[in-house]
mmCIF file of C-alpha atoms and ligand atoms in Angstrom:
data_model
loop_
_atom_site.group_PDB
_atom_site.id
_atom_site.type_symbol
_atom_site.label_atom_id
_atom_site.label_comp_id
_atom_site.label_asym_id
_atom_site.label_seq_id
_atom_site.Cartn_x
_atom_site.Cartn_y
_atom_site.Cartn_z
ATOM 1 C CA MET A 140 108.494 86.720 105.703
ATOM 2 C CA LYS A 141 111.318 86.298 103.252
ATOM 3 C CA ALA A 142 110.602 88.337 100.091
ATOM 4 C CA ALA A 143 112.505 89.173 96.957
ATOM 5 C CA ILE A 144 111.912 91.908 94.384
ATOM 6 C CA ILE A 145 113.139 91.445 90.881
ATOM 7 C CA VAL A 146 114.493 94.527 89.145
ATOM 8 C CA PHE A 147 114.588 94.804 85.354
ATOM 9 C CA PRO A 148 116.126 97.546 83.216
ATOM 10 C CA GLY A 149 113.387 100.244 83.367
ATOM 11 C CA THR A 150 111.698 99.057 86.561
ATOM 12 C CA ASN A 151 110.906 102.105 88.672
ATOM 13 C CA ARG A 152 108.751 100.968 91.644
ATOM 14 C CA GLU A 153 111.180 98.607 93.263
ATOM 15 C CA ARG A 154 112.076 100.967 96.130
ATOM 16 C CA ASP A 155 108.502 101.807 96.875
ATOM 17 C CA MET A 156 107.762 98.095 97.039
ATOM 18 C CA ALA A 157 110.785 97.464 99.280
ATOM 19 C CA ILE A 158 109.649 100.201 101.638
ATOM 20 C CA ALA A 159 106.087 98.725 101.741
ATOM 21 C CA LEU A 160 107.470 95.247 102.574
ATOM 22 C CA GLU A 161 109.933 96.421 105.145
ATOM 23 C CA ARG A 162 107.211 98.430 106.860
ATOM 24 C CA VAL A 163 105.258 95.258 107.792
ATOM 25 C CA THR A 164 108.171 92.766 108.215
ATOM 26 C CA GLY A 165 110.922 94.938 109.611
ATOM 27 C CA ARG A 166 113.352 93.417 107.226
ATOM 28 C CA LYS A 167 114.614 94.421 103.863
ATOM 29 C CA PRO A 168 113.560 92.279 100.900
ATOM 30 C CA ALA A 169 116.247 90.878 98.670
ATOM 31 C CA MET A 170 116.661 92.953 95.489
ATOM 32 C CA LEU A 171 117.504 90.689 92.579
ATOM 33 C CA TRP A 172 118.711 91.686 89.131
ATOM 34 C CA HIS A 173 116.846 90.030 86.200
ATOM 35 C CA ARG A 174 120.040 88.422 84.978
ATOM 36 C CA ASP A 175 120.544 86.530 88.187
ATOM 37 C CA THR A 176 120.085 82.798 87.683
ATOM 38 C CA ALA A 177 118.943 81.689 91.084
ATOM 39 C CA LEU A 178 116.416 82.741 93.708
ATOM 40 C CA PRO A 179 117.519 82.794 97.364
ATOM 41 C CA GLN A 180 116.699 79.642 99.404
ATOM 42 C CA GLY A 181 113.592 79.707 101.638
ATOM 43 C CA LEU A 182 111.736 82.498 99.818
ATOM 44 C CA ASP A 183 108.183 83.058 100.659
ATOM 45 C CA LEU A 184 107.296 85.774 98.153
ATOM 46 C CA VAL A 185 108.593 87.032 94.858
ATOM 47 C CA VAL A 186 107.458 90.470 93.696
ATOM 48 C CA LEU A 187 107.598 91.739 90.114
ATOM 49 C CA PRO A 188 107.330 95.451 90.570
ATOM 50 C CA GLY A 189 105.991 98.195 88.267
ATOM 51 C CA GLY A 190 107.773 100.295 85.780
ATOM 52 C CA PHE A 191 108.749 100.386 82.178
ATOM 53 C CA SER A 192 110.920 97.295 81.709
ATOM 54 C CA TYR A 193 112.807 97.457 78.418
ATOM 55 C CA GLY A 194 111.006 100.733 77.755
ATOM 56 C CA ASP A 195 107.782 98.877 77.117
ATOM 57 C CA TYR A 196 109.210 97.926 73.677
ATOM 58 C CA LEU A 197 107.476 95.144 71.800
ATOM 59 C CA ARG A 198 104.718 94.867 74.472
ATOM 60 C CA CYS A 199 104.704 95.824 78.083
ATOM 61 C CA GLY A 200 106.406 93.088 80.062
ATOM 62 C CA ALA A 201 107.030 90.911 77.034
ATOM 63 C CA MET A 202 110.856 91.166 77.105
ATOM 64 C CA ALA A 203 111.038 90.909 80.888
ATOM 65 C CA ALA A 204 109.066 87.766 80.664
ATOM 66 C CA GLN A 205 112.123 86.208 78.813
ATOM 67 C CA SER A 206 114.700 87.248 81.405
ATOM 68 C CA PRO A 207 116.837 84.481 82.919
ATOM 69 C CA LEU A 208 115.341 84.901 86.389
ATOM 70 C CA MET A 209 111.808 84.578 85.111
ATOM 71 C CA ALA A 210 112.476 80.944 84.377
ATOM 72 C CA GLU A 211 113.275 80.512 88.085
ATOM 73 C CA VAL A 212 110.075 82.476 89.000
ATOM 74 C CA LYS A 213 108.097 80.088 86.927
ATOM 75 C CA GLY A 214 109.598 77.140 88.792
ATOM 76 C CA PHE A 215 108.951 78.839 92.101
ATOM 77 C CA ALA A 216 105.330 79.373 91.150
ATOM 78 C CA ALA A 217 105.024 75.717 89.893
ATOM 79 C CA ARG A 218 106.239 74.590 93.347
ATOM 80 C CA GLY A 219 103.423 76.602 94.948
ATOM 81 C CA GLY A 220 105.338 79.815 95.699
ATOM 82 C CA HIS A 221 103.639 83.148 96.028
ATOM 83 C CA VAL A 222 104.296 85.642 93.278
ATOM 84 C CA LEU A 223 102.818 89.171 93.194
ATOM 85 C CA GLY A 224 103.007 91.217 90.098
ATOM 86 C CA VAL A 225 102.024 94.931 90.211
ATOM 87 C CA CYS A 226 101.349 96.930 87.126
ATOM 88 C CA ASN A 227 104.255 96.124 84.860
ATOM 89 C CA GLY A 228 104.622 93.059 87.044
ATOM 90 C CA PHE A 229 101.082 92.020 86.236
ATOM 91 C CA GLN A 230 101.877 92.509 82.510
ATOM 92 C CA MET A 231 104.948 90.244 82.919
ATOM 93 C CA LEU A 232 102.933 87.545 84.602
ATOM 94 C CA CYS A 233 100.533 87.456 81.696
ATOM 95 C CA GLU A 234 103.402 87.513 79.164
ATOM 96 C CA ALA A 235 105.109 84.717 81.028
ATOM 97 C CA GLY A 236 101.946 82.683 80.978
ATOM 98 C CA LEU A 237 101.678 82.559 84.813
ATOM 99 C CA LEU A 238 98.345 84.309 84.527
ATOM 100 C CA PRO A 239 95.878 84.262 81.624
ATOM 101 C CA GLY A 240 94.809 87.161 79.473
ATOM 102 C CA ALA A 241 96.623 90.317 78.477
ATOM 103 C CA LEU A 242 96.865 93.959 79.383
ATOM 104 C CA LEU A 243 95.946 96.032 76.348
ATOM 105 C CA LYS A 244 96.203 99.777 75.837
ATOM 106 C CA ASN A 245 93.826 101.800 78.011
ATOM 107 C CA ALA A 246 90.521 102.285 76.170
ATOM 108 C CA SER A 247 91.251 106.026 76.016
ATOM 109 C CA LEU A 248 94.666 105.273 74.533
ATOM 110 C CA ARG A 249 95.980 107.743 77.127
ATOM 111 C CA PHE A 250 98.348 107.078 80.043
ATOM 112 C CA LEU A 251 96.358 107.246 83.233
ATOM 113 C CA ALA A 252 97.912 108.537 86.466
ATOM 114 C CA MET A 253 95.311 108.941 89.159
ATOM 115 C CA ASP A 254 93.693 107.428 92.212
ATOM 116 C CA CYS A 255 91.211 104.582 91.721
ATOM 117 C CA THR A 256 89.100 102.451 94.045
ATOM 118 C CA MET A 257 88.771 98.721 94.086
ATOM 119 C CA LYS A 258 86.555 96.093 95.792
ATOM 120 C CA VAL A 259 88.023 93.125 97.362
ATOM 121 C CA GLU A 260 86.215 90.208 95.670
ATOM 122 C CA ARG A 261 87.669 87.568 97.927
ATOM 123 C CA ALA A 262 89.434 87.985 101.232
ATOM 124 C CA ASP A 263 90.732 84.432 101.694
ATOM 125 C CA THR A 264 94.078 84.775 100.002
ATOM 126 C CA ALA A 265 97.422 85.767 101.376
ATOM 127 C CA TYR A 266 97.252 88.938 99.397
ATOM 128 C CA THR A 267 93.722 90.035 100.505
ATOM 129 C CA ARG A 268 93.251 88.601 103.981
ATOM 130 C CA GLY A 269 94.020 92.014 105.500
ATOM 131 C CA TYR A 270 90.828 93.321 104.049
ATOM 132 C CA GLN A 271 87.169 92.362 104.476
ATOM 133 C CA GLN A 272 85.265 90.643 101.813
ATOM 134 C CA GLY A 273 83.641 93.382 99.639
ATOM 135 C CA GLN A 274 85.811 96.122 101.249
ATOM 136 C CA GLU A 275 86.591 99.034 99.033
ATOM 137 C CA PHE A 276 89.984 100.527 99.092
ATOM 138 C CA ARG A 277 91.976 103.094 97.175
ATOM 139 C CA ALA A 278 95.265 102.962 95.382
ATOM 140 C CA THR A 279 97.095 104.746 92.599
ATOM 141 C CA MET A 280 97.035 103.803 88.999
ATOM 142 C CA ALA A 281 99.817 104.793 86.585
ATOM 143 C CA HIS A 282 99.796 102.933 83.328
ATOM 144 C CA GLY A 283 99.262 103.093 79.615
ATOM 145 C CA ASP A 284 98.292 99.532 79.212
ATOM 146 C CA GLY A 285 95.933 98.460 81.981
ATOM 147 C CA ASN A 286 93.002 97.353 80.023
ATOM 148 C CA TYR A 287 92.717 93.708 81.138
ATOM 149 C CA PHE A 288 91.371 91.422 78.409
ATOM 150 C CA CYS A 289 90.806 87.718 77.973
ATOM 151 C CA ASP A 290 88.670 85.523 75.778
ATOM 152 C CA ASP A 291 85.090 84.504 76.836
ATOM 153 C CA GLU A 292 86.029 81.030 77.968
ATOM 154 C CA THR A 293 88.847 82.383 80.195
ATOM 155 C CA LEU A 294 86.532 85.078 81.590
ATOM 156 C CA ALA A 295 83.932 82.539 82.450
ATOM 157 C CA ARG A 296 86.554 80.507 84.233
ATOM 158 C CA LEU A 297 87.995 83.392 86.148
ATOM 159 C CA GLU A 298 84.621 84.516 87.278
ATOM 160 C CA GLY A 299 83.262 80.962 87.863
ATOM 161 C CA GLU A 300 86.308 79.890 89.944
ATOM 162 C CA ARG A 301 86.393 83.215 91.770
ATOM 163 C CA LEU A 302 89.844 84.085 90.544
ATOM 164 C CA VAL A 303 89.041 87.755 90.187
ATOM 165 C CA SER A 304 90.499 89.174 93.344
ATOM 166 C CA LEU A 305 90.008 92.926 92.796
ATOM 167 C CA ARG A 306 87.479 94.810 90.763
ATOM 168 C CA TYR A 307 87.368 98.540 90.035
ATOM 169 C CA THR A 308 84.493 100.414 91.511
ATOM 170 C CA GLY A 309 83.298 103.690 90.042
ATOM 171 C CA GLU A 310 84.336 104.608 86.578
ATOM 172 C CA ASN A 311 86.164 101.855 84.638
ATOM 173 C CA ARG A 312 88.798 104.184 83.310
ATOM 174 C CA ASN A 313 91.141 101.774 81.519
ATOM 175 C CA GLY A 314 88.317 99.633 79.947
ATOM 176 C CA SER A 315 89.206 96.335 81.664
ATOM 177 C CA ILE A 316 86.773 93.566 80.962
ATOM 178 C CA ASN A 317 84.313 93.155 83.830
ATOM 179 C CA SER A 318 86.198 96.011 85.523
ATOM 180 C CA ILE A 319 88.994 93.544 86.573
ATOM 181 C CA ALA A 320 91.761 95.103 88.492
ATOM 182 C CA GLY A 321 93.464 91.974 89.824
ATOM 183 C CA ILE A 322 93.352 88.175 89.236
ATOM 184 C CA LEU A 323 94.660 85.049 90.834
ATOM 185 C CA SER A 324 96.074 81.726 89.670
ATOM 186 C CA PRO A 325 93.923 78.709 90.462
ATOM 187 C CA ASN A 326 95.991 77.897 93.576
ATOM 188 C CA LEU A 327 95.541 81.492 94.758
ATOM 189 C CA ARG A 328 99.374 81.838 95.045
ATOM 190 C CA VAL A 329 100.042 84.110 92.024
ATOM 191 C CA MET A 330 98.330 87.487 91.838
ATOM 192 C CA GLY A 331 98.630 90.297 89.281
ATOM 193 C CA MET A 332 97.026 93.686 89.775
ATOM 194 C CA MET A 333 97.335 97.007 87.986
ATOM 195 C CA PRO A 334 96.944 99.553 90.732
ATOM 196 C CA HIS A 335 99.915 100.261 93.144
ATOM 197 C CA PRO A 336 99.224 99.332 96.735
ATOM 198 C CA GLU A 337 102.859 99.979 97.571
ATOM 199 C CA ASN A 338 102.191 103.683 96.980
ATOM 200 C CA CYS A 339 99.545 103.703 99.738
ATOM 201 C CA VAL A 340 101.405 102.642 102.811
ATOM 202 C CA ASP A 341 102.078 105.985 104.475
ATOM 203 C CA PRO A 342 99.529 108.525 105.748
ATOM 204 C CA LEU A 343 101.716 111.382 104.605
ATOM 205 C CA VAL A 344 101.978 110.125 101.082
ATOM 206 C CA GLY A 345 98.958 108.596 99.443
ATOM 207 C CA GLY A 346 97.228 107.201 102.583
ATOM 208 C CA GLU A 347 97.406 103.710 104.067
ATOM 209 C CA ASP A 348 94.848 101.793 102.019
ATOM 210 C CA GLY A 349 97.596 99.466 100.563
ATOM 211 C CA LEU A 350 98.951 98.522 103.873
ATOM 212 C CA PRO A 351 96.538 95.640 104.647
ATOM 213 C CA MET A 352 97.791 93.865 101.545
ATOM 214 C CA PHE A 353 101.346 93.769 102.878
ATOM 215 C CA GLN A 354 100.278 93.137 106.394
ATOM 216 C CA GLY A 355 98.163 90.196 105.244
ATOM 217 C CA LEU A 356 101.243 88.785 103.417
ATOM 218 C CA ALA A 357 103.448 89.257 106.487
ATOM 219 C CA ASP A 358 100.794 87.548 108.621
ATOM 220 C CA SER A 359 100.700 84.594 106.208
ATOM 221 C CA PHE A 360 104.324 83.969 106.636
ATOM 222 C CA LEU A 361 104.889 84.701 110.331
ATOM 223 C CA THR A 362 106.660 81.477 110.976
ATOM 224 C CA ALA A 363 109.290 82.513 108.384
ATOM 225 C CA ALA A 364 109.949 85.897 110.074
HETATM 226 N N1 LIG B 102 103.518 101.852 86.453
HETATM 227 C C1 LIG B 102 103.686 100.784 85.662
HETATM 228 O O1 LIG B 102 104.106 99.661 86.075
HETATM 229 C C2 LIG B 102 103.388 101.000 84.191
HETATM 230 C C3 LIG B 102 103.309 99.716 83.380
HETATM 231 C C4 LIG B 102 103.530 99.952 81.879
HETATM 232 N N2 LIG B 102 104.750 100.658 81.612
HETATM 233 C C5 LIG B 102 102.341 100.759 81.327
HETATM 234 O O2 LIG B 102 102.483 101.897 81.094
HETATM 235 O O3 LIG B 102 101.262 100.214 81.192
#
């Protein structure tokens, strides 16, 4: 699998993401700076990692969504490329219009840094094939704006077309509509999720519940190893 991680000013999870990807592929992903103007040839996956791009000024992910390389990411997605956005990356995907809806402030108006559990709503995507349908897994949440919201029509479409990939179980701490933790584009190639699977790939630090996501991605792109 050939993967690239895009780094923005204020991104802070890019190294965790690189470790998670390298763990399953044995090769380091390309680290790209947001001012770059081209994606490497033959990419399988682009990752928009978590953090505080541009200090969360204006709105989380809003300024990153205007970065030069994001125009390339949009083109990559339009050609059917896989794009994963985690936390701030999910916020960027919504701000860039690659996924519908928005991430509002957590219902409590407090930053939440804690473990959470999610249920896999569909296991037939590159991101979730490492899990069983309905499987519950744990990951870390660390966000101030993780309260997923969209209008009724969009929500009906997301649910009706089964584009909700991950749903919180237990307490809905950030207030997300329908307890949504992750959503997919209609072609199932773009996924945004708030919790951090990249922080759960090592039994010594946070457990390994996130590993199947990366393993599933690696298995999806075996030919490109
Ligand atoms: N860990 C993250 O990516 C956080 C995203 C964003 N800065 C927020 O607080 O909501």
